[in-house]
Each structure stands twice: as structure tokens, then as C-alpha cells.
Coordinates of C-alpha atoms and ligand atoms in Angstrom, one line a residue:
X1 CA 2.0 -7.6 3.2
X2 CA 3.0 -6.0 6.6
X3 CA 5.8 -8.3 8.3
X4 CA 6.0 -7.5 11.9
X5 CA 9.7 -7.7 13.4
X6 CA 7.9 -8.9 16.6
X7 CA 6.8 -12.3 15.3
X8 CA 10.2 -14.1 16.4
X9 CA 9.4 -12.9 19.7
X10 CA 8.1 -15.5 21.9
X11 CA 7.8 -16.0 25.8
X12 CA 10.8 -18.3 25.6
X13 CA 13.2 -15.8 23.5
X14 CA 16.7 -15.4 25.0
X15 CA 17.2 -12.0 23.4
X16 CA 16.1 -9.2 25.4
X17 CA 13.5 -6.6 23.8
X18 CA 15.7 -3.9 22.1
X19 CA 14.3 -0.6 21.5
X20 CA 14.1 -1.2 17.5
X21 CA 11.7 -4.2 18.0
X22 CA 9.7 -2.4 20.5
X23 CA 9.3 0.7 18.2
X24 CA 8.4 -1.4 15.3
X25 CA 5.5 -2.9 17.6
X26 CA 4.5 0.7 18.0
X27 CA 4.7 1.6 14.4
X28 CA 2.5 -1.1 13.1
X29 CA -0.9 -0.3 11.8
X30 CA -3.4 -0.3 14.8
X31 CA -5.3 -3.3 13.5
X32 CA -2.1 -5.3 13.0
X33 CA -1.0 -4.2 16.5
X34 CA -4.3 -5.2 18.1
X35 CA -4.6 -8.7 16.0
X36 CA -1.1 -9.6 17.2
X37 CA -1.8 -8.5 20.8
X38 CA -5.0 -10.5 20.9
X39 CA -3.1 -13.4 19.4
X40 CA -0.4 -13.1 22.2
X41 CA -3.3 -12.8 24.6
X42 CA -5.1 -16.0 23.6
X43 CA -2.2 -18.2 23.6
X44 CA -1.4 -17.1 27.2
X45 CA -4.6 -16.3 29.0
X46 CA -8.4 -17.3 29.3
X47 CA -10.1 -14.8 27.0
X48 CA -13.1 -12.7 28.2
X49 CA -11.7 -13.0 31.6
X50 CA -10.6 -10.0 33.7
X51 CA -8.6 -10.0 37.2
X52 CA -10.1 -7.8 39.7
X53 CA -7.8 -6.0 42.3
X54 CA -9.3 -3.5 44.7
X55 CA -7.2 -0.5 46.1
X56 CA -7.3 1.2 49.6
X57 CA -5.1 4.0 50.6
X58 CA -4.0 3.0 54.1
X59 CA -2.0 6.0 54.8
X60 CA -2.7 9.3 52.7
X61 CA -1.1 12.5 51.8
X62 CA 1.9 14.4 53.3
X63 CA 4.4 12.3 51.1
X64 CA 7.8 13.9 51.2
X65 CA 8.4 12.9 47.6
X66 CA 8.0 15.2 44.4
X67 CA 6.3 13.1 42.0
X68 CA 4.8 15.8 39.7
X69 CA 1.9 13.4 38.9
X70 CA 1.0 12.7 42.5
X71 CA -2.2 14.2 44.6
X72 CA -0.3 13.0 47.8
X73 CA 3.0 14.8 47.7
X74 CA 3.1 17.3 50.5
X75 CA 4.7 19.8 47.9
X76 CA 1.5 20.4 45.8
X77 CA -1.8 22.2 47.0
X78 CA -4.3 19.7 46.1
X79 CA -6.9 19.9 48.6
X80 CA -6.3 16.3 49.8
X81 CA -7.1 15.7 53.3
X82 CA -4.1 13.9 54.7
X83 CA -4.6 10.6 56.8
X84 CA -2.3 8.7 59.3
X85 CA -2.0 4.8 59.2
X86 CA -5.2 3.3 59.0
X87 CA -6.2 1.4 61.9
X88 CA -6.7 -2.6 61.3
X89 CA -10.5 -3.0 61.9
X90 CA -11.1 -0.3 59.0
X91 CA -8.8 -1.8 56.9
X92 CA -10.4 -5.4 57.4
X93 CA -13.8 -3.5 56.8
X94 CA -12.7 -2.5 53.4
X95 CA -11.1 -5.8 52.3
X96 CA -14.5 -7.3 53.4
X97 CA -16.3 -5.3 51.3
X98 CA -14.0 -5.4 48.5
X99 CA -14.3 -9.3 48.4
X100 CA -18.1 -9.1 48.7
X101 CA -17.9 -7.2 45.6
X102 CA -16.0 -9.7 44.0
X103 CA -12.4 -8.6 44.1
X104 CA -9.7 -11.1 44.1
X105 CA -6.8 -9.0 45.2
X106 CA -6.7 -6.2 47.7
X107 CA -3.7 -3.8 47.2
X108 CA -2.9 -1.3 50.2
X109 CA -1.3 1.8 49.4
X110 CA 0.5 4.2 51.5
X111 CA 2.1 7.8 50.7
X112 CA 5.4 6.8 52.1
X113 CA 9.0 7.3 50.6
X114 CA 9.8 4.3 52.7
X115 CA 8.1 2.8 55.4
X116 CA 9.6 2.9 59.1
X117 CA 10.2 -0.4 60.5
X118 CA 7.2 0.3 62.8
X119 CA 5.2 0.7 60.0
X120 CA 6.2 -2.7 58.5
X121 CA 5.0 -4.0 61.8
X122 CA 1.5 -2.6 61.4
X123 CA 1.2 -3.3 58.0
X124 CA 2.3 -7.1 58.3
X125 CA -0.8 -7.2 60.6
X126 CA -3.0 -5.8 58.2
X127 CA -1.7 -8.3 55.4
X128 CA -2.0 -11.4 57.6
X129 CA -5.7 -10.0 58.3
X130 CA -6.6 -9.6 54.7
X131 CA -5.0 -12.9 53.3
X132 CA -7.2 -14.5 56.2
X133 CA -10.5 -13.2 54.1
X134 CA -9.3 -15.3 51.3
X135 CA -8.2 -12.2 49.2
X136 CA -4.8 -12.1 47.3
X137 CA -2.4 -9.4 49.2
X138 CA -0.7 -6.5 47.6
X139 CA 1.0 -3.5 49.0
X140 CA 2.7 -0.3 47.6
X141 CA 4.5 1.2 50.4
X142 CA 7.5 3.1 48.5
X143 CA 11.0 1.9 48.8
X144 CA 11.9 -1.3 50.8
X145 CA 15.3 -2.6 52.4
X146 CA 15.7 -6.2 51.7
X147 CA 14.8 -7.2 55.5
X148 CA 11.4 -5.0 55.2
X149 CA 10.8 -7.1 52.0
X150 CA 11.5 -10.2 54.1
X151 CA 9.1 -9.2 56.6
X152 CA 6.3 -8.4 54.5
X153 CA 6.8 -11.8 52.6
X154 CA 6.9 -13.6 55.9
X155 CA 3.5 -11.8 56.9
X156 CA 1.9 -13.2 53.8
X157 CA 2.3 -10.2 51.1
X158 CA 2.1 -12.0 47.9
X159 CA 2.7 -9.0 45.2
X160 CA 4.4 -5.8 45.8
X161 CA 3.6 -2.6 43.6
X162 CA 6.4 -0.2 42.6
X163 CA 6.2 1.5 39.2
X164 CA 9.1 2.5 36.9
X165 CA 6.5 5.0 35.8
X166 CA 8.3 6.2 32.6
X167 CA 11.5 5.9 30.8
X168 CA 15.1 6.2 32.2
X169 CA 15.6 9.6 30.4
X170 CA 12.2 11.3 31.2
X171 CA 12.3 9.9 34.8
X172 CA 14.4 12.9 36.0
X173 CA 11.5 15.4 34.5
X174 CA 9.1 14.0 36.8
X175 CA 10.6 12.9 40.1
X176 CA 14.0 14.3 41.7
X177 CA 13.7 12.8 45.3
X178 CA 14.7 9.1 44.2
X179 CA 16.3 7.5 41.0
X180 CA 15.6 4.9 38.5
X181 CA 18.1 2.9 40.3
X182 CA 16.3 3.3 43.8
X183 CA 13.4 1.7 42.0
X184 CA 15.0 -1.1 40.4
X185 CA 16.8 -1.8 43.7
X186 CA 13.3 -2.2 45.5
X187 CA 12.2 -4.6 42.9
X188 CA 15.2 -6.6 43.4
X189 CA 14.6 -6.8 46.9
X190 CA 11.0 -7.7 46.3
X191 CA 12.2 -10.6 44.2
X192 CA 15.0 -11.4 46.5
X193 CA 12.1 -11.9 49.3
X194 CA 10.1 -14.4 47.1
X195 CA 7.1 -11.9 46.3
X196 CA 5.6 -11.4 42.9
X197 CA 6.2 -8.0 41.1
X198 CA 3.4 -5.3 40.0
X199 CA 5.4 -2.8 38.2
X200 CA 4.4 -0.4 35.3
X201 CA 4.0 3.2 34.3
X202 CA 1.9 6.3 33.3
X203 CA 1.5 7.5 30.2
X204 CA 0.3 11.1 29.5
X205 CA 2.8 12.8 31.5
X206 CA 4.3 14.9 28.5
X207 CA 6.5 12.1 27.6
X208 CA 7.5 11.4 23.9
X209 CA 6.4 8.3 21.9
X210 CA 10.1 7.4 22.5
X211 CA 9.6 7.4 26.1
X212 CA 6.8 5.0 25.8
X213 CA 9.3 2.5 24.0
X214 CA 12.0 3.1 26.8
X215 CA 9.4 2.5 29.7
X216 CA 8.5 -1.0 27.8
X217 CA 12.0 -1.8 27.3
X218 CA 12.8 -1.3 31.0
X219 CA 9.7 -3.3 32.1
X220 CA 10.1 -6.3 29.5
X221 CA 13.8 -6.8 30.2
X222 CA 13.4 -7.3 33.9
X223 CA 14.4 -10.9 34.7
X224 CA 11.5 -12.0 35.1
X225 CA 9.1 -9.4 33.7
X226 CA 6.5 -8.3 36.1
X227 CA 3.7 -10.8 36.9
X228 CA 1.4 -7.4 37.1
X229 CA 1.8 -4.7 34.6
X230 CA -0.4 -1.8 35.5
X231 CA -0.7 1.0 32.6
X232 CA -2.0 4.0 34.3
X233 CA -3.5 7.1 32.0
X234 CA -2.5 10.1 34.0
X235 CA -5.3 11.2 36.5
X236 CA -4.9 15.4 36.0
X237 CA -5.1 16.5 39.6
X238 CA -5.6 20.3 40.0
X239 CA -2.7 21.7 42.0
X240 CA 0.0 19.0 40.7
X241 CA 2.4 20.2 38.2
X242 CA 0.7 17.9 35.7
X243 CA -2.8 19.0 36.4
X244 CA -3.2 21.0 33.2
X245 CA -1.6 18.6 30.6
X246 CA -3.4 18.0 27.4
X247 CA -5.1 14.3 26.9
X248 CA -3.1 12.0 24.9
X249 CA -4.4 10.2 21.8
X250 CA -6.6 7.4 22.9
X251 CA -5.4 5.3 20.4
X252 CA -1.8 5.8 21.6
X253 CA -3.1 4.5 24.9
X254 CA -4.4 1.4 23.3
X255 CA -1.0 1.1 21.7
X256 CA 0.8 1.0 25.1
X257 CA -1.5 -1.6 26.1
X258 CA -0.8 -3.7 23.1
X259 CA 2.8 -3.3 23.2
X260 CA 2.9 -4.5 27.1
X261 CA 0.9 -7.2 26.0
X262 CA 2.9 -8.5 23.2
X263 CA 6.3 -7.9 25.2
X264 CA 5.2 -9.4 28.6
X265 CA 3.0 -12.1 27.2
X266 CA 2.2 -14.0 30.7
X267 CA 1.7 -10.8 32.6
X268 CA -1.7 -9.3 33.7
X269 CA -2.0 -6.3 32.0
X270 CA -3.9 -4.0 34.1
X271 CA -5.7 -1.2 32.7
X272 CA -5.0 1.1 35.6
X273 CA -5.8 4.5 36.6
X274 CA -7.7 6.8 34.1
X275 CA -10.5 4.6 33.5
X276 CA -13.3 6.9 34.8
X277 CA -12.4 9.3 32.2
X278 CA -12.7 6.7 29.4
X279 CA -15.6 5.9 27.6
X280 CA -16.6 2.2 27.3
X281 CA -15.4 1.9 23.6
X282 CA -11.9 3.0 24.8
X283 CA -11.8 0.7 27.5
X284 CA -13.1 -2.1 25.2
X285 CA -10.3 -1.5 22.5
X286 CA -7.9 -1.7 25.7
X287 CA -9.4 -5.2 26.5
X288 CA -8.9 -6.3 22.8
X289 CA -5.4 -5.0 23.0
X290 CA -4.7 -7.7 25.8
X291 CA -5.6 -6.1 28.8
X292 CA -6.9 -8.6 31.6
X293 CA -6.9 -6.8 34.8
X294 CA -8.3 -3.6 36.2
X295 CA -8.7 -1.6 39.5
X296 CA -11.9 -2.2 40.9
X297 CA -13.9 -0.1 43.1
X298 CA -15.3 3.1 43.4
X299 CA -12.0 4.9 44.3
X300 CA -8.2 4.4 43.2
X301 CA -6.0 5.6 46.1
X302 CA -7.4 9.3 46.5
X303 CA -9.2 9.6 43.0
X304 CA -12.0 8.4 41.7
X305 CA -12.2 5.2 39.5
X306 CA -14.8 3.8 37.3
X307 CA -17.8 2.8 39.6
X308 CA -18.6 -1.0 40.6
X309 CA -21.9 -0.7 39.1
X310 CA -20.4 0.8 35.9
X311 CA -18.2 -1.8 35.5
X312 CA -20.8 -4.7 36.2
X313 CA -22.8 -3.1 33.3
X314 CA -19.6 -3.1 30.9
X315 CA -18.7 -6.4 31.8
X316 CA -22.0 -7.9 31.4
X317 CA -22.4 -6.2 27.9
X318 CA -19.0 -7.5 26.9
X319 CA -19.2 -11.0 27.9
X320 CA -16.5 -10.6 30.3
X321 CA -16.1 -12.6 33.5
X322 CA -14.0 -12.2 36.9
X323 CA -11.1 -14.7 36.8
Ligands
LIG1 N1 4.1 6.0 47.8 C1 4.4 4.6 47.1 C2 5.1 4.8 45.8 O1 5.2 5.8 45.0 O2 5.8 3.8 45.4 C3 3.1 3.8 46.5 C4 1.7 4.8 46.4 S1 2.0 5.7 44.6 C5 0.6 6.6 44.9 C6 1.6 4.5 43.4 C7 1.8 4.7 42.0 O3 0.4 5.3 41.7 C8 2.7 5.5 41.7 O4 3.9 4.9 41.3 C9 2.1 6.1 40.2 O5 2.6 5.0 39.1 C10 0.7 5.9 40.5 N2 -0.1 7.3 40.2 C11 0.1 8.2 41.4 N3 -0.6 9.2 41.2 C12 -1.1 9.0 39.7 C13 -1.9 9.9 38.8 N4 -2.3 10.9 39.1 N5 -2.4 9.3 37.8 C14 -1.9 7.9 37.5 N6 -1.2 7.2 38.3 C15 -0.8 7.6 39.5
LIG2 C1 -0.8 1.6 40.1 O1 0.0 1.5 39.1 N1 -1.7 2.7 40.1 C2 -2.4 2.7 41.1 C3 -1.8 1.6 42.3 N2 -0.7 1.2 41.4 C4 -1.3 1.8 43.4 C5 -2.6 4.0 41.8 C6 -3.3 5.1 41.1 C7 -3.4 6.3 41.8 C8 -4.2 7.3 41.1 C9 -4.4 8.4 42.0 C10 -4.9 8.7 43.2 O2 -6.0 7.7 43.4 O3 -4.4 8.9 44.0
LIG3 FE1 4.7 9.9 47.4 FE2 4.2 7.7 45.9 FE3 2.8 10.0 45.7 FE4 5.4 9.9 44.8 S1 3.7 8.6 44.1 S2 4.6 11.7 46.1 S3 6.3 8.5 46.6 S4 2.6 8.5 47.5

């Protein structure tokens, strides 16, 4: 009989997750891991229910940062058309369409290292307008100072997305223009301002399996752990330094989702970028492993997403409802 070291782990545990117990989860036979993840999922969430968040890039490309995965960095030639901050009416039109399609949350993304104070003013107007449509609001604008986070919260921003991306050890291989501690500081500023945290990472960037353990350790030990945890599968964009990498084993992606579910029981674990490249069976395994949120809409920020039409068909086949 296989005994899991994680069976003692509950949402009320006081002991932080350590690497050995996270590694032990990754090492479980896949069916045991999925069974455990689905059990934790059903104890904490409505089954057969997926939360839908739509994305809009409100400022595209020409980013000064050097994130090796990102098509929006000014350092790589990806052929992306850059766009200045989108006018309010266009943002509202996109949010209105997302709501009509069934999205619950609208996330506005900007290719900034950090916003200028005038950007915060403009985005604040958009946040208020999106909220007035009856959507939950989320933004991802880069690093935030405490007073910027407060202004966004005052404007009605409910969630802020800022990813740790990978383990602290591997991070320097992927980004040199800001540190892991910079990211943690922004997350703290977001919390201090009273907003909910959306924070996850990317797999498939050439990291080791131990790096995946390290990312989960960093996320699960945030106090409190994030309300939303996006697990992205690298979208390989030609022209970026990671554009030619090999795919990871799909079962390893499922494991990542399951371990996120078990270590952060109450979080919405989002099956994020990379869904367009996944078949229905792999996505379904991710839902079995406890994913209960997706990015919904034909586009992510600059890359294609699984289409709304395809998602509707898949959810109908699986008996999945929007939350
Ligand atoms: N510029 C802001 C920042 O980096 O914080 C916000 C936008 S940025 C595009 C948001 C997140 O998208 C990144 O942290 C990264 O996790 C994810 N991302 C970007 N490019 C990706 C790709 N090619 N594949 C998967 N995820 C990606
Ligand atoms: C997150 O974790 N993934 C989203 C969202 N947060 C902002 C972004 C994925 C971007 C994929 C590449 C693109 O579309 O540019
Ligand atoms: Fe810029 Fe964000 Fe892309 Fe990094 S991930 S290059 S900060 S847009």
C-alpha cells in the first residue's frame, strides 16, 4: 500500500510545505496523485465547475524587461505589433463582449516593467468601468509600489496577477532585469492594499523537475497562499530565446496541476497558457487533477487561446459548468 507523505497536509496545517513533502507528491504513481488531488478538490470546491477569466492586452509589446519566454520584450524580434495604452472605450467594448460570452473575471495586462503614475490613473478608470459591467476585475501591470497598489485597490481592483514564474534557483536563467525578491515585494504590496493575489508560473522553460518543486514551495508558502494560481505551459514564440524548446511530457504538466491543487487546496488553480496546443484528453486530465479555472476567450495576451467555441463544446461533453 502506497502511503503518501502529504496525507497529513490540510488547509489548517501550521507547518509550511517543505521540498521533501512536495517532491513526495510529484513522485506518487499518477493515479494516486490524481485521486488525492481530486479528493482535495471535492473537499474544497464545487465539482464540475470551472471559473472563467478573460484576458485583454491593454498595452502591447516594447517591454524593457528581458523575460526569455515573452513575445512582448523589446529585446526579441517576434514580429509583434506594439500598441500604446488602449483607450477606455475599446477596453469597455472588449469587457462587454467577454461578459456576453460568459466570462466572470476580466484581466487587463500591460507590457510594463512597472506602470507610471499617469498609467495608474488611466487604468483606474478602466477598472471602474469594467467593474460597473458586473465583472470581477484583475490586472497585471508589472511591479507595483505600495501607493500604486493602494490606488488600484481604491479604483475597485479585486485581483492582481504577478507570477513568480519558476523556482528561485532557475529564475536567473530566465529573467535578469528584475529579481525574485522584487516580485515578492510587489506581491506583498498587493496584499497590503487588500487585493487578492493571482500568482503562478510557467512550466516547459527548460527547468528541472526540482525547479517545479521549488516553484510550488514558493507559492504554497506565501502567507496566505494565492487565491488564484495560473499554471502556464510555455507558449513557444519564434524569436524568443525559448522559442525552440522541446515540449515537456504532458503527464508532468498534469502532475504540476495536481500538486498545486493539493498544496493550495482553496485556490483556483488555473489551466492557463498553452491550452490551444493541448488536446481535449490532456485538458480533461488537468481538470481531474484539480484545475478549476481557465483563461477564456480566443486570445491570451498576444497569442491564441483555445477558442470560445471549442471550450463550449468541450465543457458540454464533460458536463462542466461555469461557476
Ligand atoms: N508585464 C507584466 C509582468 O510581467 O508582470 C504583466 C504581463 S506578463 C505577459 C504576465 C505573465 O504572462 C508572465 O509573468 C508570464 O508568467 C506569462 N507569460 C508571458 N509569456 C508567456 C508565454 N510565452 N508562455 C506562457 N506564459 C507566458
Ligand atoms: C498568466 O499567468 N498567464 C496569462 C496572464 N497570467 C496574464 C498570460 C499568458 C500569456 C501568454 C503569451 C501571450 O499571449 O502573450
Ligand atoms: Fe515585459 Fe511582462 Fe513580458 Fe516580462 S513578461 S517581457 S515584464 S510583458
